[in-house]
Structure formats: structure tokens, C-alpha cells
mmCIF file of C-alpha atoms in Angstrom:
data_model
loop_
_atom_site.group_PDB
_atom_site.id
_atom_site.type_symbol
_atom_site.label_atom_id
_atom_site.label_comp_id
_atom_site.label_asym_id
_atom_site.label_seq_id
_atom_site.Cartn_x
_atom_site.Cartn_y
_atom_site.Cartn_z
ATOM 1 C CA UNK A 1 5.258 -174.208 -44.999
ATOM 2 C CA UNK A 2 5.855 -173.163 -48.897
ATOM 3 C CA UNK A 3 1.905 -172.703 -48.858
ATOM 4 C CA UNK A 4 1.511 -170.732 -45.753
ATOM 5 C CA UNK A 5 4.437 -167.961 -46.880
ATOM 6 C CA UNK A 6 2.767 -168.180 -50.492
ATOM 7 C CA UNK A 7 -0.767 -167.237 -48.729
ATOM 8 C CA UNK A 8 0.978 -164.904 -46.282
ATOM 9 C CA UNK A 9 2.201 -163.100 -49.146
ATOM 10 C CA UNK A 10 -0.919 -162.877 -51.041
ATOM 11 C CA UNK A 11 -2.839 -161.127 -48.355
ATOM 12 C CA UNK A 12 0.176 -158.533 -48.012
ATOM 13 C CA UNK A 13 -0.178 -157.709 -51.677
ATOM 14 C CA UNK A 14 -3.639 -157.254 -51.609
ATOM 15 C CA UNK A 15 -2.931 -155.104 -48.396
ATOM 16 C CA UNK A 16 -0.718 -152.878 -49.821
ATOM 17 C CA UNK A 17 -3.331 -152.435 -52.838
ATOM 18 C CA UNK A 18 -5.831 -151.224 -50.688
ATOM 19 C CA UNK A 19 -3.898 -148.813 -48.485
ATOM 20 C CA UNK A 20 -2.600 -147.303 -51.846
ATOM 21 C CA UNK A 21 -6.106 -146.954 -53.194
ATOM 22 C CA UNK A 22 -7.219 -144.986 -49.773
ATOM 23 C CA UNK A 23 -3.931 -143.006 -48.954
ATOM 24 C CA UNK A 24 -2.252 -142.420 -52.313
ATOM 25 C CA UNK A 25 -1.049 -138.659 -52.842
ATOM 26 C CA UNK A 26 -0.541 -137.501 -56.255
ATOM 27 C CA UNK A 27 3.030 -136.863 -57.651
ATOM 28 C CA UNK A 28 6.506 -138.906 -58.213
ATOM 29 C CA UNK A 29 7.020 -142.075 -56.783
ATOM 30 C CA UNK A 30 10.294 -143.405 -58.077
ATOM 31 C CA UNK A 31 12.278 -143.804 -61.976
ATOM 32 C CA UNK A 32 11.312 -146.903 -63.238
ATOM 33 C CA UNK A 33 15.062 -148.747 -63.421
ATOM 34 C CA UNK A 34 13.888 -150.277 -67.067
ATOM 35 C CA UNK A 35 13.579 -147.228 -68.907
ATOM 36 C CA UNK A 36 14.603 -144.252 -66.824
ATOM 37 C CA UNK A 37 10.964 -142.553 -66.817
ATOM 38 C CA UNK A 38 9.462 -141.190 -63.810
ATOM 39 C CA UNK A 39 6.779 -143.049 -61.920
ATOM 40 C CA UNK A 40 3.523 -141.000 -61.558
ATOM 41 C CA UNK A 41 1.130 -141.882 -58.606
ATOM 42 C CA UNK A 42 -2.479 -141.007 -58.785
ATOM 43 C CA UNK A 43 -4.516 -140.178 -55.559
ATOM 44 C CA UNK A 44 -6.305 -142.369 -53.808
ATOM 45 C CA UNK A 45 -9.640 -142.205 -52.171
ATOM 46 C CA UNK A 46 -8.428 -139.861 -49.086
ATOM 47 C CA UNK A 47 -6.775 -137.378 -51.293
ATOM 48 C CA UNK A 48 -10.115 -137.165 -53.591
ATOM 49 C CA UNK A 49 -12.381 -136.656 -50.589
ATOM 50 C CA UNK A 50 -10.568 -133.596 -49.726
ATOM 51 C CA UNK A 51 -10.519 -131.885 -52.770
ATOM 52 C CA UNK A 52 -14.014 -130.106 -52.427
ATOM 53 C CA UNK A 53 -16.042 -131.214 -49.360
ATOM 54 C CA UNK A 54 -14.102 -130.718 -45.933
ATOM 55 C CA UNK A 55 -15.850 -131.323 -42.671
ATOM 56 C CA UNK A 56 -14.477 -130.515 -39.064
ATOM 57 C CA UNK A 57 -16.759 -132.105 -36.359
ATOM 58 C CA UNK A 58 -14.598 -130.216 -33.584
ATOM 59 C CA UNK A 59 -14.870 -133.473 -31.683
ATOM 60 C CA UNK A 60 -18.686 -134.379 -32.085
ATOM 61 C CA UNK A 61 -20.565 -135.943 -34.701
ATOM 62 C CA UNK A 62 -24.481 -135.366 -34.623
ATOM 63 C CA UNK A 63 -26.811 -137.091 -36.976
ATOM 64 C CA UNK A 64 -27.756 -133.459 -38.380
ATOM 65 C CA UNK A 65 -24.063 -132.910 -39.291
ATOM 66 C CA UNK A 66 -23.725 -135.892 -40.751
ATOM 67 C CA UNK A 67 -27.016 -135.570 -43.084
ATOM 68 C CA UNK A 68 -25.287 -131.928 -43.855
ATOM 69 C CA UNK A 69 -22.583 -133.448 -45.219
ATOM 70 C CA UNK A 70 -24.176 -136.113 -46.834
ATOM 71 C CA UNK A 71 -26.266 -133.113 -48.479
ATOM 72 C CA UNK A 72 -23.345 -131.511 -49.646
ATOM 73 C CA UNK A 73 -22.564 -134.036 -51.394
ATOM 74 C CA UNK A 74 -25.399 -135.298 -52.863
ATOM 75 C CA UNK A 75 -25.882 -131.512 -54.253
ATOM 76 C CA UNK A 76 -23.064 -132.085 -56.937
ATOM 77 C CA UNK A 77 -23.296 -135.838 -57.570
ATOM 78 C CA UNK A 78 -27.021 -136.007 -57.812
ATOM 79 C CA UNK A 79 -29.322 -139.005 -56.516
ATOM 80 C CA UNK A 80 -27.173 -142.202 -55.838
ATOM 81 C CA UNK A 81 -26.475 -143.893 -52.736
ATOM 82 C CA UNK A 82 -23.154 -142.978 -50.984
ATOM 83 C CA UNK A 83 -20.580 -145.054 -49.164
ATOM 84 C CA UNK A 84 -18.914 -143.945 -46.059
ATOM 85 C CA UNK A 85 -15.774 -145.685 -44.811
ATOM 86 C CA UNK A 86 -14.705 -145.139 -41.130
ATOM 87 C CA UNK A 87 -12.395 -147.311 -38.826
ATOM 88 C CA UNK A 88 -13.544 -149.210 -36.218
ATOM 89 C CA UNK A 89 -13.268 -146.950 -33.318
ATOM 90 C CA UNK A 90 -15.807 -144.523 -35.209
ATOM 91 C CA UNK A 91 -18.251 -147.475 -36.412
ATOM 92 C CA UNK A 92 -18.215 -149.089 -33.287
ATOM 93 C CA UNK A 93 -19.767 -145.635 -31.894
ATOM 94 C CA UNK A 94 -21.916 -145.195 -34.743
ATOM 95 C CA UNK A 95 -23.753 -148.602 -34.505
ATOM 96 C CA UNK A 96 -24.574 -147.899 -30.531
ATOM 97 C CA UNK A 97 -26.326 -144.563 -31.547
ATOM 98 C CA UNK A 98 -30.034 -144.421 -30.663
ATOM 99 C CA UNK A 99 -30.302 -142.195 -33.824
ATOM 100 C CA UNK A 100 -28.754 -145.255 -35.733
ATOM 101 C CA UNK A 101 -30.624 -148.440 -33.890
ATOM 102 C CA UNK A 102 -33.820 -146.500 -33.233
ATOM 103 C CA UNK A 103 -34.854 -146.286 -37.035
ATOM 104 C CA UNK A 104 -36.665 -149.017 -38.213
ATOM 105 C CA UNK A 105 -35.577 -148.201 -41.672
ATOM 106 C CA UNK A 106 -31.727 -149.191 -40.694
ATOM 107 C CA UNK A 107 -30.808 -152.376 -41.552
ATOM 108 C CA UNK A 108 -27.552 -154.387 -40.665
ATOM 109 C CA UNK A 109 -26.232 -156.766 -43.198
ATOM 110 C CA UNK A 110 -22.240 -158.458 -44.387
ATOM 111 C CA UNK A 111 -21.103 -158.073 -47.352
ATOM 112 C CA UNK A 112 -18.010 -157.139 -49.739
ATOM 113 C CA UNK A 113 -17.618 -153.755 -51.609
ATOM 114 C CA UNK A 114 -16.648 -153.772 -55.298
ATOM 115 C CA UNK A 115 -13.058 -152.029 -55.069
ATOM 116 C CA UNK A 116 -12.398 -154.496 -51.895
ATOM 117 C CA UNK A 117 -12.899 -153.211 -48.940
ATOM 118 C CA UNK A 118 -13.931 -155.824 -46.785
ATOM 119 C CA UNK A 119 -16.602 -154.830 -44.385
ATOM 120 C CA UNK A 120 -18.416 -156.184 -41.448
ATOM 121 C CA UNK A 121 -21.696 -154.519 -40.569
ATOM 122 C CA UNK A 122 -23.039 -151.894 -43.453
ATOM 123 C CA UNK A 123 -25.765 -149.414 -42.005
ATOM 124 C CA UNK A 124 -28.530 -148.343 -44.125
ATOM 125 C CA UNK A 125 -29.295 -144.369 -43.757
ATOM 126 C CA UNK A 126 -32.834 -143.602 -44.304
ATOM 127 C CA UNK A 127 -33.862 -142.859 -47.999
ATOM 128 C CA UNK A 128 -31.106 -144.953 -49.081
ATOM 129 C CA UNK A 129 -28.089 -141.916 -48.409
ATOM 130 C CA UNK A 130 -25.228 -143.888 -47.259
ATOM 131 C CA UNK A 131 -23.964 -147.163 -46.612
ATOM 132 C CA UNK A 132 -21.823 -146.873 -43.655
ATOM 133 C CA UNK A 133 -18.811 -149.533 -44.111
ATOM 134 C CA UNK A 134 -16.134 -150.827 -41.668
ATOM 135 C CA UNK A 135 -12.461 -150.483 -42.985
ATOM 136 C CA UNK A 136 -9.473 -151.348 -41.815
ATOM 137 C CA UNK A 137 -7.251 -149.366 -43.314
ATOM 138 C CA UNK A 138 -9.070 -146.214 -41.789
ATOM 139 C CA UNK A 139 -7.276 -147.150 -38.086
ATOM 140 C CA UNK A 140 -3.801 -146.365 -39.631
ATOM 141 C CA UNK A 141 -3.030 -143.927 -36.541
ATOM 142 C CA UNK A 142 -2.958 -140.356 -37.441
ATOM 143 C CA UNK A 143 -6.664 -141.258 -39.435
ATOM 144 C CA UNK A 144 -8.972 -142.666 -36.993
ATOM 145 C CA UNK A 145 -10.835 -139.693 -36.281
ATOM 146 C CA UNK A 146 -11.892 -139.346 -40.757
ATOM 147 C CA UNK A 147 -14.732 -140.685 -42.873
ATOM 148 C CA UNK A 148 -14.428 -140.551 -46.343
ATOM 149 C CA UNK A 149 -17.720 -140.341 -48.376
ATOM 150 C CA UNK A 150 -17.676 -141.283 -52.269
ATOM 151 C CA UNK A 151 -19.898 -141.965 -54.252
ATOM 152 C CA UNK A 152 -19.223 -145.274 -56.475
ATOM 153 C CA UNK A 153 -20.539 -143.822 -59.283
ATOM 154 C CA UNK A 154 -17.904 -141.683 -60.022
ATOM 155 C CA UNK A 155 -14.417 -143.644 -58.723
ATOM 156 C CA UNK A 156 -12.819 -146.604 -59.969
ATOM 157 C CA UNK A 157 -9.811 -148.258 -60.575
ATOM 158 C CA UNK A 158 -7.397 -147.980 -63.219
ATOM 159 C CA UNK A 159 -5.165 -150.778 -64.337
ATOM 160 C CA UNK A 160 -2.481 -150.214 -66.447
ATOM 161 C CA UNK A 161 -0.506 -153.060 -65.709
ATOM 162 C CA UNK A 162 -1.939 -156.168 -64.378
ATOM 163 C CA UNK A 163 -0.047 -158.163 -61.937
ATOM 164 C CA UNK A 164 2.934 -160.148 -62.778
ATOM 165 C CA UNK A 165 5.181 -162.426 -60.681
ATOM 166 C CA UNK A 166 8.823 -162.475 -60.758
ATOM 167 C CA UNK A 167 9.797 -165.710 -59.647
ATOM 168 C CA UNK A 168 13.511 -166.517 -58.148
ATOM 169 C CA UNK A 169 14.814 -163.035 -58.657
ATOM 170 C CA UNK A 170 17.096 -163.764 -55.164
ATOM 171 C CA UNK A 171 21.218 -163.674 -55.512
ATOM 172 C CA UNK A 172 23.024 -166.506 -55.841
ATOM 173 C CA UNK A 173 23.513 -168.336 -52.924
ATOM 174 C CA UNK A 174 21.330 -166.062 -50.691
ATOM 175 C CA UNK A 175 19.963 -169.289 -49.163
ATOM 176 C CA UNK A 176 16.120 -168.200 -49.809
ATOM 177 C CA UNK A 177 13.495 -167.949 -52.532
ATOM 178 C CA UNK A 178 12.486 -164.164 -53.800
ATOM 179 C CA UNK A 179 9.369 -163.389 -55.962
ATOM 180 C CA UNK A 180 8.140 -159.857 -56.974
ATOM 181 C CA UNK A 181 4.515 -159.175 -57.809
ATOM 182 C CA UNK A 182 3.914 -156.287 -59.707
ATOM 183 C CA UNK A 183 0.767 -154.357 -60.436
ATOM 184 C CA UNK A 184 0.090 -150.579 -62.243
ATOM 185 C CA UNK A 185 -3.018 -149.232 -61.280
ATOM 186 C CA UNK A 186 -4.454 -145.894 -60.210
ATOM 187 C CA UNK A 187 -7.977 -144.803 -58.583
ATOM 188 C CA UNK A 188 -10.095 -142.772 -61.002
ATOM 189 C CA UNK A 189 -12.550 -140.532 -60.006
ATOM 190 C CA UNK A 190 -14.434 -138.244 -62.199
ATOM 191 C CA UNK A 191 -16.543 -136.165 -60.134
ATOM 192 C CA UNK A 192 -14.805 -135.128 -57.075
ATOM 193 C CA UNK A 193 -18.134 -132.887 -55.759
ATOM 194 C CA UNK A 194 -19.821 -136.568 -55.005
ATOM 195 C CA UNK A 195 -16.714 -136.711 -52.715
ATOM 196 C CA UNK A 196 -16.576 -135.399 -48.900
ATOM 197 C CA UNK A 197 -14.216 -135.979 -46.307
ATOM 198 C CA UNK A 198 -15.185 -135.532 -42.462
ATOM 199 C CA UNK A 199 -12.072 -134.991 -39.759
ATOM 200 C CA UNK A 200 -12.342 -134.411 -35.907
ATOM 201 C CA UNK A 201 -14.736 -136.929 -35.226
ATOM 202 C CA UNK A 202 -13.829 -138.028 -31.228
ATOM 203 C CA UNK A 203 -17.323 -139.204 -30.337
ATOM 204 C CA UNK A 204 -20.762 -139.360 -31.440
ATOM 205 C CA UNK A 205 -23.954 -137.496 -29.711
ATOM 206 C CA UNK A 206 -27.088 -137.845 -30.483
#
């Protein structure tokens, strides 16, 4: 039972890692308790995306509106392949798209991306533009209409901290076992023109 909390726990944390990575906003998070400073958050991948590439579909996304935002893009971070993340509802669409299975240059493959984002069909854009990537995280409600495109080049993480464990840190007598895991990082990203974020996407035409 010890094991199954233990591995319960484990995916949490790495949960919680990877929604901070997509939805942090920058600013103030808390006083650390150990030396009265503030606690600075960076952004995250979501916050990046918006700074200089904003998309509206109005409700459709076409293949040439996509490759126009791809373009944009691709204007400021030069030639590199791009990486689109989108929730399910979105991907699901996209992969039913004549203009997506119709190409015999698309391929459909399984994989894992670098900063973790666990995928489970990647679609290959023509001339190697974007890798189209499932994530999770991207069906948090309020967000399932978005696709963020970065370009890996140019975003990273930051540790500052890596992760410690704080074992038995429960009151006396409480009855149950506490541990803490603690981790400082931050996403980095140095050329936030590569970046684009796409909103109002309700269905895809072709």
C-alpha cells in the first residue's frame, strides 16, 4: 500500500511540474518562511506564447491559417522545426483532417518530448514546420480551444533548486506519515518571436 501512495505521489509531483511549466504567470508567489524573501515565479510556456504572436481563429482553423502562423513565427526564430501543443479535443480534429492524412509527407509516430510532455501521436507538417503534440495539460477547461507553438531552440528549464524530500515532517500523533518534495525551477526562453499562441480554435475546416 506504502508503494502505491509513494508512486501515487510521484506522478502528482511530476504533474504539478508540468502544469507550472505551461501555465506559470510571472510575479510573487509566496515569502519563503526560512528567510523572509519573496518568491519570484517565472512564466511558463502559455505566458511566453503570448508575448508577441497572438492568433484568433474566430472558431475555425484552416490549414492556410495555421501555415500563417507557423510563418510568423518562423520569421523571427529562423529555420528550426516547431512544436505545437494542443489538447485532445483539438488533436483529435486535427488528425481526421484530409489536409493532415492526405499528405504523404505526414507521418504518425510515439514518442516523449525533452521538457516532458508526454505525447501520443506527433504529426509531421510538410518541410519539417511543426510537430504537432498531444498534451494533457492543454484540456484544463478554460484552455481547450489554444495551441501554443515554441520553438525548442529557444526555451528551457531552469533549475535552481533540485528536488529534495522532507521526510516525516507530520505533528505528533497525527496518526499519518507526511513528506514534502521540493523543487526551484523556472522555464527560460530567450527568443519569445519563435513563440506564437493560437486561441478560438472550435473546429477545424479544410
Amino acid at each position: 500500500e506504502l508503494d502505491r501512495i509513494d508512486r501515487q505521489a510521484a506522478l502528482e509531483w511530476r504533474k504539478r511540474q508540468n502544469r507550472f511549466v505551461m501555465f506559470s504567470e510571472p510575479g510573487v508567489d509566496s515569502t519563503d518562511p526560512a528567510t523572509g524573501l519573496p518568491r519570484y515565479t517565472t512564466g511558463g510556456l502559455r505566458w511566453y506564447s503570448r508575448l508577441d504572436n497572438q492568433f484568433n481563429m474566430g472558431g475555425a482553423l484552416t490549414l492556410d491559417a495555421l501555415q500563417h502562423a507557423l510563418t510568423q513565427t518562423v520569421r523571427y526564430g529562423g529555420d528550426g522545426d516547431k512544436i505545437i501543443l494542443t489538447g485532445s479535443t483539438i488533436f483529435s480534429l486535427l488528425i481526421q483532417m484530409p489536409w493532415v492524412m492526405g499528405l504523404p509527407q505526414m507521418q504518425q509516430t510515439s514518442g516523449a518530448f525533452s521538457l516532458g510532455f508526454n505525447d501520443i501521436r506527433e504529426i509531421f507538417f510538410p518541410g519539417g514546420k511543426a510537430t504537432v503534440m498531444l498534451d494533457r495539460n492543454m484540456d484544463t477547461p478554460g484552455f481547450e480551444d489554444e495551441m501554443i507553438i515554441f520553438d525548442p531552440r529557444y526555451v528551457g528549464l531552469c533549475e535552481f533548486e533540485p528536488t529534495s524530500i522532507q521526510r516525516n515532517i507530520q505533528e505528533l500523533g497525527s496518526g499519518f506519515d507526511q513528506w514534502q518534495y521540493t523543487r526551484v525551477l523556472g522555464t527560460e526562453c530567450t527568443l519569445s518571436q519563435a513563440c506564437g499562441h493560437v486561441k478560438g480554435v472550435l473546429y477545424v475546416a479544410p
